[in-house]
Short mmCIF file of C-alpha atoms in Angstrom, two decimals:
data_model
loop_
_atom_site.label_atom_id
_atom_site.label_comp_id
_atom_site.label_asym_id
_atom_site.label_seq_id
_atom_site.Cartn_x
_atom_site.Cartn_y
_atom_site.Cartn_z
CA MET A 329 76.30 141.68 79.64
CA ARG A 330 75.92 142.51 83.31
CA LYS A 331 72.40 143.24 84.55
CA PHE A 332 71.74 145.52 87.48
CA GLY A 333 68.80 144.61 89.68
CA ALA A 334 67.28 145.97 92.84
CA PRO A 335 69.23 145.48 96.13
CA ILE A 336 68.34 142.32 98.04
CA ALA A 337 67.24 142.85 101.63
CA THR A 338 69.30 141.11 104.27
CA ILE A 339 67.86 139.42 107.33
CA ALA A 340 69.63 139.29 110.67
CA LEU A 341 69.25 135.89 112.29
CA GLY A 342 70.96 134.05 115.13
CA VAL A 343 72.49 135.18 118.35
CA MET A 344 74.17 138.43 117.28
CA ALA A 345 73.47 142.12 117.05
CA ALA A 346 74.01 143.99 113.81
CA CYS A 347 77.36 145.36 114.93
CA ALA A 348 78.82 142.51 116.93
CA MET A 349 82.29 142.68 118.43
CA VAL A 350 83.48 139.44 119.95
CA ALA A 351 86.38 139.78 122.38
CA LEU A 352 88.05 136.42 122.85
CA SER A 353 91.28 135.36 124.48
CA ALA A 354 93.80 137.00 122.17
CA VAL A 355 94.88 140.61 122.16
CA PRO A 356 97.17 141.78 119.31
CA VAL A 357 100.67 142.26 120.67
CA ALA A 358 102.53 145.46 119.82
CA GLY A 359 105.33 144.87 117.36
CA GLN A 360 103.91 141.72 115.85
CA THR A 361 103.77 141.81 112.06
CA ALA A 362 100.38 140.88 110.64
CA VAL A 363 99.58 139.67 107.13
CA THR A 364 96.15 140.02 105.58
CA LEU A 365 93.92 137.51 103.84
CA VAL A 366 90.63 138.78 102.43
CA GLY A 367 87.91 137.15 100.38
CA ALA A 368 84.68 135.20 100.07
CA GLY A 369 83.06 132.51 97.97
CA ASP A 370 80.01 132.20 95.69
CA ILE A 371 80.92 135.23 93.69
CA ALA A 372 80.19 136.23 90.12
CA SER A 373 77.43 136.01 87.55
CA CYS A 374 76.27 138.33 84.82
CA SER A 375 72.76 138.53 86.28
CA GLN A 376 73.60 140.47 89.46
CA ASN A 377 75.98 143.23 90.49
CA ASN A 378 76.68 142.25 94.11
CA ASP A 379 80.05 140.88 93.00
CA ALA A 380 81.00 144.31 91.69
CA ALA A 381 80.20 145.75 95.13
CA THR A 382 82.28 143.14 96.97
CA ALA A 383 85.13 143.54 94.47
CA ARG A 384 85.33 147.23 95.33
CA LEU A 385 86.14 146.20 98.90
CA LEU A 386 89.15 144.22 97.66
CA GLY A 387 90.46 147.40 96.07
CA ARG A 388 90.55 149.04 99.50
CA ILE A 389 91.96 146.10 101.46
CA PRO A 390 95.55 144.99 100.75
CA GLY A 391 96.80 141.45 101.08
CA THR A 392 96.18 138.03 99.57
CA VAL A 393 92.72 137.48 98.12
CA PHE A 394 91.17 134.07 98.72
CA THR A 395 88.14 132.67 96.95
CA LEU A 396 86.04 129.88 98.45
CA GLY A 397 84.75 128.32 95.25
CA ASP A 398 81.79 128.84 92.93
CA ASN A 399 83.76 131.68 91.46
CA VAL A 400 81.23 131.93 88.59
CA TYR A 401 77.55 131.14 88.10
CA PRO A 402 75.66 129.21 86.97
CA TYR A 403 78.46 127.18 85.40
CA GLY A 404 82.20 127.41 85.01
CA THR A 405 82.71 128.08 81.31
CA THR A 406 85.41 130.24 79.76
CA GLN A 407 82.75 132.77 78.78
CA LYS A 408 81.52 133.10 82.38
CA PHE A 409 85.03 133.69 83.69
CA ARG A 410 85.68 136.23 80.93
CA ASP A 411 82.41 138.16 81.08
CA CYS A 412 81.29 137.81 84.71
CA TYR A 413 84.30 137.22 87.00
CA ASN A 414 87.04 139.06 85.14
CA PRO A 415 85.48 142.56 85.21
CA THR A 416 85.03 142.47 89.00
CA TRP A 417 87.09 140.12 91.15
CA GLY A 418 89.34 139.41 88.18
CA ARG A 419 90.91 142.84 88.64
CA TYR A 420 92.75 141.31 91.61
CA LYS A 421 93.72 138.00 90.03
CA GLY A 422 97.41 138.78 90.50
CA ARG A 423 97.05 138.51 94.29
CA THR A 424 94.38 135.79 94.37
CA ARG A 425 94.76 132.22 95.61
CA PRO A 426 91.48 130.49 94.70
CA ALA A 427 89.57 127.37 95.71
CA VAL A 428 87.36 125.51 93.25
CA GLY A 429 83.61 124.98 93.77
CA ASN A 430 80.98 122.71 92.29
CA HIS A 431 79.66 125.37 89.89
CA ASP A 432 83.19 125.81 88.54
CA TYR A 433 82.94 122.20 87.34
CA ASP A 434 79.48 122.54 85.78
CA ARG A 435 79.32 122.28 81.95
CA THR A 436 83.09 121.85 81.76
CA THR A 437 85.64 119.08 81.46
CA GLN A 438 87.06 118.83 84.98
CA ALA A 439 86.84 122.59 85.63
CA GLU A 440 89.32 123.26 82.84
CA PRO A 441 88.30 126.95 82.38
CA TYR A 442 88.87 127.57 86.10
CA PHE A 443 92.38 126.14 85.97
CA ALA A 444 93.14 127.93 82.69
CA TYR A 445 91.94 131.26 84.08
CA PHE A 446 93.88 131.17 87.36
CA GLY A 447 96.89 129.23 86.07
CA ALA A 448 99.63 128.53 88.62
CA ARG A 449 97.76 130.56 91.23
CA ALA A 450 95.35 127.60 91.54
CA GLY A 451 98.19 125.14 92.23
CA THR A 452 99.86 122.65 89.94
CA GLY A 453 98.60 119.63 88.07
CA ARG A 454 94.99 120.90 87.90
CA ARG A 455 94.21 119.04 91.10
CA GLY A 456 92.62 121.95 92.95
CA TYR A 457 94.65 121.45 96.14
CA TYR A 458 97.89 123.16 97.14
CA SER A 459 99.41 125.14 100.00
CA TYR A 460 101.34 128.33 100.62
CA ASP A 461 102.72 130.38 103.52
CA ARG A 462 101.87 133.92 104.62
CA GLY A 463 103.80 135.44 107.48
CA GLY A 464 104.03 132.82 110.22
CA TRP A 465 100.96 130.95 108.91
CA HIS A 466 100.65 127.86 106.76
CA VAL A 467 97.65 128.01 104.42
CA VAL A 468 96.16 124.86 102.84
CA VAL A 469 93.69 125.01 99.93
CA LEU A 470 91.69 121.84 99.30
CA ASN A 471 89.32 120.53 96.62
CA SER A 472 86.06 119.53 98.31
CA ASN A 473 84.46 118.31 95.07
CA CYS A 474 85.11 114.81 96.32
CA ASP A 475 83.38 112.98 93.46
CA ARG A 476 85.45 114.92 90.90
CA ILE A 477 88.87 114.46 92.47
CA GLY A 478 88.96 110.80 93.46
CA GLY A 479 87.62 111.27 96.98
CA CYS A 480 88.36 113.30 100.08
CA GLY A 481 89.24 110.39 102.36
CA GLU A 482 92.52 109.99 104.18
CA THR A 483 93.71 107.29 101.77
CA SER A 484 92.74 109.22 98.62
CA ALA A 485 95.45 110.97 96.62
CA GLN A 486 94.37 114.29 98.12
CA GLY A 487 94.26 112.84 101.63
CA ARG A 488 97.77 111.43 101.30
CA TRP A 489 99.01 114.76 99.96
CA LEU A 490 97.36 116.63 102.86
CA LYS A 491 98.99 114.38 105.45
CA GLN A 492 102.41 114.92 103.89
CA ASP A 493 101.90 118.65 103.60
CA LEU A 494 100.84 118.98 107.24
CA ASN A 495 103.69 116.77 108.42
CA ARG A 496 106.15 119.12 106.69
CA ASN A 497 104.50 122.19 108.19
CA ALA A 498 106.61 123.79 110.91
CA SER A 499 104.30 126.78 111.47
CA ARG A 500 102.52 127.23 114.77
CA CYS A 501 99.38 128.55 113.03
CA THR A 502 97.48 126.79 110.23
CA LEU A 503 94.47 127.84 108.17
CA ALA A 504 92.64 125.78 105.53
CA TYR A 505 89.96 126.70 103.03
CA PHE A 506 87.77 124.87 100.56
CA HIS A 507 84.29 125.22 99.11
CA HIS A 508 82.01 122.82 101.00
CA PRO A 509 81.50 123.36 104.77
CA LEU A 510 81.28 120.47 107.20
CA TYR A 511 78.67 122.45 109.13
CA ALA A 512 76.25 125.02 107.66
CA SER A 513 72.76 126.32 108.33
CA GLY A 514 71.65 126.58 104.70
CA ASN A 515 69.41 123.68 103.76
CA GLY A 516 71.44 121.01 101.98
CA THR A 517 74.78 122.80 102.30
CA ALA A 518 76.43 120.89 105.16
CA THR A 519 78.83 118.36 103.63
CA PRO A 520 79.87 115.34 105.75
CA GLN A 521 82.19 114.15 102.98
CA VAL A 522 84.78 116.74 104.06
CA ARG A 523 85.03 115.38 107.62
CA PRO A 524 88.32 113.58 106.77
CA PHE A 525 89.83 117.03 106.03
CA TRP A 526 88.78 118.17 109.50
CA ASN A 527 90.13 114.99 111.11
CA MET A 528 93.55 115.42 109.54
CA LEU A 529 93.66 119.16 110.26
CA GLN A 530 92.56 118.62 113.87
CA ARG A 531 95.36 116.13 114.48
CA ARG A 532 97.85 118.75 113.32
CA ASN A 533 96.34 121.48 115.53
CA ALA A 534 94.94 123.61 112.71
CA ASP A 535 93.23 126.80 113.84
CA VAL A 536 90.82 128.07 111.18
CA ILE A 537 88.74 126.63 108.32
CA LEU A 538 87.00 128.81 105.75
CA ALA A 539 84.25 127.55 103.44
CA GLY A 540 81.51 128.85 101.14
CA HIS A 541 78.67 126.99 99.37
CA ALA A 542 75.99 128.34 101.73
CA HIS A 543 75.23 131.87 100.48
CA ARG A 544 75.53 133.55 103.85
CA TYR A 545 77.96 134.39 106.64
CA GLU A 546 78.32 132.07 109.63
CA ARG A 547 80.80 131.90 112.47
CA TYR A 548 81.36 128.96 114.81
CA PRO A 549 83.38 128.50 118.01
CA THR A 550 86.40 126.24 118.06
CA MET A 551 85.00 122.71 117.64
CA THR A 552 86.11 119.14 117.07
CA PRO A 553 85.19 117.42 113.79
CA GLY A 554 82.31 115.86 115.73
CA GLY A 555 80.81 119.27 116.49
CA ILE A 556 81.84 119.43 120.17
CA ARG A 557 83.07 122.76 121.51
CA SER A 558 86.73 122.54 122.45
CA GLU A 559 89.53 125.01 123.10
CA ASN A 560 91.70 122.74 120.97
CA GLY A 561 89.19 122.60 118.12
CA ILE A 562 88.99 124.44 114.80
CA ARG A 563 87.02 127.62 114.21
CA GLN A 564 84.94 127.50 111.01
CA PHE A 565 83.71 130.50 109.05
CA VAL A 566 81.21 130.13 106.20
CA VAL A 567 81.70 133.08 103.86
CA GLY A 568 79.47 132.49 100.84
CA THR A 569 78.99 136.23 100.54
CA GLY A 570 80.83 137.19 97.35
CA GLY A 571 77.72 138.15 95.41
CA GLU A 572 75.36 135.30 94.58
CA PRO A 573 72.05 135.56 96.53
CA GLY A 574 70.68 132.62 98.50
CA GLY A 575 67.82 131.55 100.71
CA THR A 576 67.12 132.73 104.23
CA GLU A 577 66.02 129.44 105.80
CA ILE A 578 67.99 128.23 108.83
CA ASP A 579 68.78 124.55 109.42
CA ARG A 580 70.23 124.49 112.93
CA GLU A 581 70.45 120.69 113.06
CA ASN A 582 73.46 120.84 110.75
CA ALA A 583 74.93 123.96 112.37
CA PRO A 584 75.92 122.96 115.93
CA ASN A 585 77.07 125.76 118.23
CA MET A 586 76.70 128.37 115.49
CA GLN A 587 77.41 131.78 117.01
CA VAL A 588 76.52 134.15 114.17
CA VAL A 589 74.44 133.78 111.01
CA ARG A 590 73.51 136.40 108.42
CA PRO A 591 71.91 135.35 105.11
CA ASN A 592 72.59 137.50 102.04
CA ALA A 593 75.36 139.39 103.82
CA PHE A 594 77.27 140.53 100.75
CA GLY A 595 80.83 141.39 101.67
CA VAL A 596 84.27 139.93 102.45
CA LEU A 597 86.02 138.47 105.47
CA ARG A 598 89.29 140.17 106.38
CA LEU A 599 91.74 138.11 108.43
CA SER A 600 94.79 139.64 110.11
CA LEU A 601 97.27 136.83 110.79
CA ARG A 602 99.98 137.28 113.41
CA PRO A 603 102.67 134.76 114.41
CA ASP A 604 100.61 133.44 117.33
CA SER A 605 97.09 134.86 116.87
CA TYR A 606 94.52 136.10 114.39
CA SER A 607 91.69 138.59 114.18
CA TRP A 608 88.75 138.76 111.83
CA ARG A 609 86.30 141.36 110.59
CA PHE A 610 83.45 140.92 108.15
CA VAL A 611 83.31 143.98 105.90
CA SER A 612 79.97 144.60 104.22
CA ALA A 613 79.48 145.99 100.74
CA ALA A 614 78.46 149.63 100.41
CA GLY A 615 74.99 150.36 101.72
CA ARG A 616 75.00 147.49 104.24
CA THR A 617 75.79 147.67 107.93
CA PHE A 618 76.35 144.11 109.13
CA THR A 619 79.73 143.33 110.66
CA ASP A 620 81.31 140.70 112.88
CA SER A 621 84.76 140.78 114.44
CA GLY A 622 86.96 139.21 117.05
CA THR A 623 90.36 137.78 117.94
CA ASP A 624 91.80 134.46 119.09
CA ARG A 625 95.13 132.73 119.64
CA CYS A 626 96.64 129.89 117.67
CA HIS A 627 96.95 126.53 119.39
#
């Protein structure tokens, strides 16, 4: 049974104003067809109703829904998917392409309820990694639960698959998403084990990485896997804003060059993907005012 508690106050931290608009190098070109991806991670439990508020946003925004893992809390049982996720974000399962998080594995046998719930939409073989195309973009979904999947290294089964997938990719623009961020300001949420993903994606000129795990919103400039700002780097967004509250502490040592941070910013990230560029806007749940937006070109 869902419980409805008092709203959780958000705290604005970092180098941004509450209504930030970032104008970068790209300007949408008239006549270009855009496709939409929208979503977040760290989503549903039966002890809060923030996920219901973020799910209502999905009903107003068309396009493919992505999830960034930890779809249910505190563990990934069939009952949690049925009673907590399904009444909210589950209304849009037919257009959802999910990623698996660590809580989706908890108290399960290899996240079996997650794979049973999403079926073919979570890829084949219950591996938790797959890819798809939207418009002129190639989208790669990875399983960052490295200890559960036989590793995240370049010679692991997933690493070999990723290399092959990227080698076959003829798209100019590439986006990847998975649960654990390489860089994050939440204490204990930065995950060096996913650096091989970044290395392989960087070599193939990927443009954007989305992650969750830290229950907040963060935006970074284009960076190398080593955390150096570079026009040829990858822009990371942390979007752990689907509903589950988190702490407000900031660990800047593991968040190099972070441009925007907002703890407890419940909402979704909307991405408009064009053949040679992209734009983003963070859309807050009702009653909240935080936003962040901008544009950039593909490599």
